[in-house]
Tab-separated table of C-alpha atoms in Angstrom:
chain	number	residue	atom	x	y	z
A	1	MET	CA	-15.392	-9.273	22.941
A	2	ALA	CA	-13.418	-11.797	20.923
A	3	GLY	CA	-14.398	-11.951	17.272
A	4	MET	CA	-16.004	-8.452	17.294
A	5	VAL	CA	-14.928	-5.982	14.652
A	6	ARG	CA	-14.662	-2.300	15.548
A	7	GLU	CA	-17.211	0.079	13.919
A	8	PRO	CA	-14.568	2.000	12.024
A	9	GLN	CA	-13.398	-1.229	10.401
A	10	LEU	CA	-16.980	-2.134	9.414
A	11	SER	CA	-17.283	1.291	7.840
A	12	ARG	CA	-14.056	0.789	5.818
A	13	LEU	CA	-15.367	-2.628	4.715
A	14	GLY	CA	-18.555	-0.939	3.430
A	15	GLU	CA	-16.517	1.638	1.570
A	16	PHE	CA	-14.321	-0.997	0.049
A	17	LEU	CA	-17.308	-3.079	-1.118
A	18	ARG	CA	-18.927	0.096	-2.748
A	19	ARG	CA	-15.653	0.969	-4.520
A	20	ARG	CA	-15.138	-2.583	-5.935
A	21	ARG	CA	-18.802	-2.944	-6.881
A	22	ALA	CA	-18.645	0.237	-9.015
A	23	GLU	CA	-15.771	-1.258	-10.977
A	24	ILE	CA	-17.467	-4.319	-12.182
A	25	ASP	CA	-18.880	-4.301	-15.713
A	26	PRO	CA	-22.571	-5.488	-15.478
A	27	GLU	CA	-22.499	-7.351	-18.917
A	28	GLU	CA	-19.298	-9.140	-17.968
A	29	ALA	CA	-21.039	-10.304	-14.758
A	30	GLY	CA	-23.809	-11.615	-16.711
A	31	GLN	CA	-26.256	-8.767	-15.869
A	32	ALA	CA	-28.081	-8.031	-19.055
A	33	THR	CA	-29.793	-4.765	-18.011
A	34	ALA	CA	-29.328	-2.125	-20.561
A	35	ARG	CA	-26.670	0.488	-19.678
A	36	ARG	CA	-28.968	3.328	-20.363
A	37	THR	CA	-31.144	2.349	-17.425
A	38	ARG	CA	-28.165	2.636	-14.967
A	39	ARG	CA	-27.622	5.814	-13.077
A	40	VAL	CA	-24.409	4.625	-11.443
A	41	PRO	CA	-21.453	2.682	-12.776
A	42	GLY	CA	-20.902	-0.962	-11.906
A	43	LEU	CA	-23.235	-3.466	-10.371
A	44	ARG	CA	-26.270	-2.527	-8.217
A	45	ARG	CA	-26.419	-3.778	-4.669
A	46	GLU	CA	-29.294	-6.219	-5.460
A	47	GLU	CA	-27.213	-7.733	-8.277
A	48	VAL	CA	-24.216	-8.286	-5.979
A	49	ALA	CA	-26.442	-9.885	-3.467
A	50	ARG	CA	-28.163	-12.177	-6.044
A	51	LEU	CA	-24.757	-13.225	-7.343
A	52	ALA	CA	-23.403	-13.868	-3.899
A	53	ALA	CA	-26.715	-15.746	-2.804
A	54	ILE	CA	-27.541	-13.349	0.024
A	55	SER	CA	-30.369	-10.955	0.720
A	56	THR	CA	-30.313	-7.478	-0.739
A	57	ASP	CA	-31.148	-6.272	2.826
A	58	TYR	CA	-28.112	-8.148	4.327
A	59	TYR	CA	-25.699	-6.832	1.611
A	60	THR	CA	-26.933	-3.285	2.034
A	61	ARG	CA	-26.298	-3.524	5.782
A	62	LEU	CA	-22.796	-4.699	4.917
A	63	GLU	CA	-22.219	-1.635	2.915
A	64	GLN	CA	-23.580	0.491	5.559
A	65	GLY	CA	-21.181	-0.985	8.222
A	66	ARG	CA	-24.105	-2.258	10.215
A	67	VAL	CA	-23.380	-6.016	10.280
A	68	GLN	CA	-20.480	-8.336	10.276
A	69	ALA	CA	-19.990	-11.014	7.528
A	70	SER	CA	-19.121	-14.683	7.830
A	71	GLU	CA	-16.162	-16.208	6.076
A	72	PRO	CA	-18.384	-17.963	3.496
A	73	VAL	CA	-20.233	-14.697	2.561
A	74	LEU	CA	-16.913	-12.913	2.282
A	75	ALA	CA	-15.557	-15.569	-0.044
A	76	GLU	CA	-18.654	-15.393	-2.222
A	77	LEU	CA	-18.396	-11.571	-2.365
A	78	ALA	CA	-14.592	-11.887	-3.239
A	79	LYS	CA	-15.709	-14.057	-6.233
A	80	VAL	CA	-18.555	-11.831	-7.380
A	81	LEU	CA	-16.370	-8.609	-7.154
A	82	ARG	CA	-13.455	-10.394	-8.810
A	83	LEU	CA	-10.883	-9.494	-6.087
A	84	ASN	CA	-7.258	-10.202	-6.648
A	85	ASP	CA	-5.288	-11.985	-3.937
A	86	ASP	CA	-4.244	-8.721	-2.215
A	87	GLN	CA	-7.758	-7.393	-2.272
A	88	ARG	CA	-9.160	-10.694	-0.823
A	89	ILE	CA	-6.611	-10.578	1.995
A	90	TYR	CA	-7.652	-7.003	2.691
A	91	LEU	CA	-11.397	-7.778	2.705
A	92	PHE	CA	-10.867	-10.575	5.220
A	93	GLU	CA	-8.643	-8.259	7.396
A	94	LEU	CA	-11.306	-5.573	7.509
A	95	ALA	CA	-13.818	-8.122	8.408
A	96	GLY	CA	-11.804	-9.565	11.154
A	97	LYS	CA	-11.443	-12.876	9.509
A	98	GLY	CA	-7.819	-12.708	8.559
A	99	ALA	CA	-4.862	-12.561	10.872
A	100	ALA	CA	-5.836	-10.820	14.145
A	101	PRO	CA	-5.475	-6.992	13.906
A	102	ARG	CA	-2.222	-6.115	15.451
A	103	GLN	CA	-1.384	-3.411	18.132
A	104	ALA	CA	1.462	-1.245	16.996
A	105	ALA	CA	4.010	-1.291	19.757
A	106	GLU	CA	4.847	2.004	21.193
A	107	GLY	CA	8.324	3.639	20.966
A	108	PRO	CA	10.849	3.278	18.070
A	109	GLN	CA	11.509	0.067	16.382
A	110	GLN	CA	14.958	-1.570	17.086
A	111	LEU	CA	17.198	-3.063	14.613
A	112	GLN	CA	19.268	-6.041	15.386
A	113	PRO	CA	23.094	-5.417	14.599
A	114	GLN	CA	22.991	-8.248	11.987
A	115	LEU	CA	20.545	-6.346	9.901
A	116	ARG	CA	22.867	-3.296	9.715
A	117	ARG	CA	25.711	-5.588	8.810
A	118	ILE	CA	23.637	-7.010	5.968
A	119	LEU	CA	23.027	-3.505	4.731
A	120	ASP	CA	26.585	-2.533	4.815
A	121	ASP	CA	27.662	-5.813	3.073
A	122	LEU	CA	25.389	-5.334	0.169
A	123	ASN	CA	27.894	-2.920	-1.367
A	124	THR	CA	26.689	-2.363	-4.954
A	125	THR	CA	22.999	-2.972	-4.078
A	126	PRO	CA	21.117	0.162	-2.868
A	127	ALA	CA	18.943	-0.970	0.137
A	128	PHE	CA	17.244	0.452	3.139
A	129	ILE	CA	15.006	-0.867	5.931
A	130	VAL	CA	11.539	0.427	6.587
A	131	GLY	CA	9.478	-0.249	9.576
A	132	ARG	CA	5.883	0.567	10.613
A	133	ARG	CA	4.127	3.311	8.476
A	134	THR	CA	7.168	3.173	6.087
A	135	ASP	CA	9.578	4.932	8.612
A	136	ILE	CA	13.079	4.690	7.069
A	137	LEU	CA	15.053	3.078	9.884
A	138	ALA	CA	18.571	2.279	8.275
A	139	TRP	CA	20.105	2.500	4.816
A	140	ASN	CA	23.455	1.715	3.231
A	141	HIS	CA	25.953	3.903	1.401
A	142	THR	CA	24.757	3.077	-2.081
A	143	ALA	CA	21.048	3.968	-1.193
A	144	ALA	CA	22.176	7.306	0.049
A	145	SER	CA	24.249	7.842	-3.114
A	146	LEU	CA	21.200	6.927	-5.333
A	147	PHE	CA	18.510	8.819	-3.445
A	148	CYS	CA	19.782	11.310	-0.788
A	149	ASP	CA	21.643	11.546	2.471
A	150	PHE	CA	18.924	10.060	4.740
A	151	GLY	CA	20.858	11.196	7.808
A	152	LYS	CA	20.118	14.886	6.911
A	153	ILE	CA	16.365	14.285	6.878
A	154	PRO	CA	14.658	15.336	10.118
A	155	GLU	CA	13.658	12.068	11.900
A	156	PRO	CA	9.905	12.814	11.894
A	157	GLU	CA	10.035	13.219	8.136
A	158	ARG	CA	12.301	10.301	7.563
A	159	ASN	CA	9.365	8.298	6.278
A	160	PHE	CA	9.139	6.858	2.661
A	161	ILE	CA	5.629	7.646	1.866
A	162	TRP	CA	5.939	11.181	3.364
A	163	GLN	CA	9.003	11.701	1.197
A	164	MET	CA	7.163	10.398	-1.830
A	165	PHE	CA	4.297	12.996	-1.535
A	166	THR	CA	6.303	16.064	-0.587
A	167	ASP	CA	8.878	17.956	-2.531
A	168	THR	CA	11.920	15.845	-1.813
A	169	PRO	CA	14.858	14.141	-3.663
A	170	ILE	CA	13.170	10.791	-3.054
A	171	ARG	CA	10.065	11.784	-4.920
A	172	ARG	CA	12.128	13.359	-7.742
A	173	SER	CA	14.207	10.112	-8.118
A	174	HIS	CA	11.029	8.209	-9.247
A	175	ALA	CA	10.763	8.812	-12.947
A	176	ARG	CA	7.374	7.113	-13.023
A	177	TRP	CA	6.146	8.902	-9.935
A	178	GLU	CA	2.408	8.504	-10.279
A	179	GLU	CA	2.695	4.814	-10.730
A	180	SER	CA	5.115	4.511	-7.736
A	181	GLY	CA	2.898	6.804	-5.587
A	182	GLN	CA	-0.240	4.763	-6.245
A	183	ILE	CA	1.529	1.548	-5.263
A	184	SER	CA	2.799	3.280	-2.096
A	185	VAL	CA	-0.650	4.399	-1.162
A	186	ALA	CA	-2.042	0.908	-1.891
A	187	GLN	CA	0.672	-0.723	0.383
A	188	LEU	CA	-0.109	1.780	3.232
A	189	ARG	CA	-3.786	0.806	2.970
A	190	MET	CA	-2.881	-2.793	3.555
A	191	GLU	CA	-0.910	-1.837	6.588
A	192	ALA	CA	-3.841	0.234	8.007
A	193	ALA	CA	-6.011	-2.762	7.806
A	194	ARG	CA	-3.558	-4.681	9.961
A	195	TYR	CA	-3.297	-1.800	12.458
A	196	PRO	CA	-6.765	-0.285	12.652
A	197	ASP	CA	-5.939	1.519	16.023
A	198	ASP	CA	-2.499	2.933	15.017
A	199	GLN	CA	-3.001	6.629	15.742
A	200	PRO	CA	0.242	7.837	14.231
A	201	LEU	CA	-0.573	6.017	10.982
A	202	ALA	CA	-4.038	7.633	11.030
A	203	ALA	CA	-2.339	11.147	11.545
A	204	LEU	CA	-0.008	10.452	8.767
A	205	VAL	CA	-2.938	9.709	6.459
A	206	ARG	CA	-4.767	12.818	7.548
A	207	GLU	CA	-1.837	15.069	7.145
A	208	LEU	CA	-0.945	13.742	3.640
A	209	SER	CA	-4.549	13.981	2.512
A	210	LYS	CA	-4.547	17.661	3.441
A	211	ARG	CA	-1.241	18.353	1.743
A	212	ASN	CA	-1.355	16.341	-1.472
A	213	PRO	CA	-4.450	15.975	-3.737
A	214	HIS	CA	-3.011	12.796	-5.398
A	215	PHE	CA	-2.627	11.141	-2.100
A	216	ARG	CA	-6.168	12.110	-0.989
A	217	GLN	CA	-7.631	10.804	-4.277
A	218	TRP	CA	-5.707	7.565	-4.296
A	219	TRP	CA	-6.426	6.901	-0.618
A	220	THR	CA	-10.286	7.121	-1.231
A	221	GLU	CA	-9.903	4.639	-4.144
A	222	HIS	CA	-9.315	1.817	-1.660
A	223	GLU	CA	-6.648	0.005	-3.862
A	224	VAL	CA	-4.484	-2.384	-1.884
A	225	GLN	CA	-1.249	-4.218	-2.585
A	226	THR	CA	1.231	-6.163	-0.485
A	227	ARG	CA	4.734	-5.049	-0.539
A	228	THR	CA	6.762	-7.512	-2.492
A	229	GLY	CA	8.568	-6.374	-5.517
A	230	GLY	CA	8.423	-5.096	-9.050
A	231	HIS	CA	10.014	-3.081	-11.885
A	232	THR	CA	10.402	0.681	-11.958
A	233	THR	CA	12.463	3.544	-13.490
A	234	LEU	CA	14.512	5.713	-11.230
A	235	TYR	CA	16.307	9.011	-12.086
A	236	HIS	CA	19.690	10.112	-10.863
A	237	PRO	CA	21.088	13.624	-11.945
A	238	ASP	CA	24.454	12.037	-12.948
A	239	PHE	CA	23.241	8.941	-14.746
A	240	GLY	CA	19.665	9.713	-16.047
A	241	GLU	CA	17.026	7.228	-16.090
A	242	LEU	CA	17.848	3.746	-14.530
A	243	GLU	CA	15.649	0.599	-15.230
A	244	VAL	CA	15.717	-1.389	-11.961
A	245	ASP	CA	13.910	-4.126	-10.145
A	246	TRP	CA	13.028	-3.854	-6.418
A	247	THR	CA	12.517	-6.581	-3.994
A	248	THR	CA	11.290	-6.737	-0.418
A	249	LEU	CA	12.512	-9.205	2.221
A	250	LEU	CA	10.736	-9.574	5.582
A	251	CYS	CA	12.562	-10.086	8.867
A	252	ALA	CA	11.412	-13.236	10.678
A	253	ASP	CA	11.896	-11.685	14.097
A	254	ASP	CA	9.778	-8.648	13.280
A	255	PRO	CA	7.608	-8.730	10.208
A	256	ASP	CA	7.191	-5.002	10.372
A	257	LEU	CA	10.817	-4.666	9.349
A	258	GLN	CA	11.296	-4.833	5.700
A	259	LEU	CA	14.540	-4.841	3.714
A	260	ILE	CA	14.026	-3.190	0.381
A	261	MET	CA	16.690	-3.559	-2.305
A	262	TRP	CA	17.061	-2.292	-5.894
A	263	THR	CA	18.963	-4.534	-8.369
A	264	THR	CA	19.779	-4.398	-12.034
A	265	GLU	CA	20.695	-6.652	-14.810
A	266	PRO	CA	24.434	-6.993	-15.309
A	267	GLY	CA	25.935	-5.258	-18.192
A	268	THR	CA	23.203	-2.571	-18.256
A	269	PRO	CA	23.778	1.184	-17.711
A	270	ALA	CA	22.016	0.954	-14.492
A	271	HIS	CA	24.233	-1.896	-13.287
A	272	ASP	CA	27.343	0.284	-14.059
A	273	ALA	CA	25.729	3.237	-12.358
A	274	PHE	CA	25.118	1.262	-9.186
A	275	ARG	CA	28.775	0.223	-9.189
A	276	GLN	CA	29.870	3.810	-9.460
A	277	LEU	CA	27.499	5.038	-6.803
A	278	SER	CA	28.811	2.486	-4.392
A	279	THR	CA	32.267	3.815	-4.558
A	280	GLY	CA	31.262	7.533	-4.701
């Protein structure tokens, strides 16, 4: 039926609420109960319910994945739990109140020729295009020089998050790997909310959870983040550590195609390194 949310999504919603509730400082939330009387961190269920002006029973059933929440209730919970913009979007997605959950198309994604031309024309800017589940679909010469020869990676493993959580040159190229890894997991969580029935994505999560304890831990923390941009430190064996900015552009024809680019300040060692990598 239209407007109904699948049971697994309600369960994820409950897990997300529990995780965020545990992170709220009771005193900062105006709950004066002495810390020594608390057996668990964060707010109690009844405190969240009271602050959100709903019954404790109703909130309890929300955390148990037994009921759906209205948009006004979700908005109040977002305030009480002090969710940031990405977390608020994720909350509404899980509750079926954001953009309608999408069905991942079957078969490989197709790139328009103009996207490949853009990659090639970027010259001194390392860039690649990722699709659903962070599959690496195309790249330019400078990105291959910076990270690795993507063409030599078996296609089933040519996936950014897979490469980040297995022993690969891409993982080793991230000097602040834990920070980058946590961001990658948070971004994948956001994608999982948009595609709740994507079985290959679910299989990817299961396999990485078995293989890598960091991934398993960070996935259960329910942090979420939109893939936009930021600053990071990369490592290259010939040039050492490189301070870079990364930016994501979405393809209007297919929002699941994202162009990720790394740029540097002119005159910096990283800028000079990129110019050399582009001609190497």
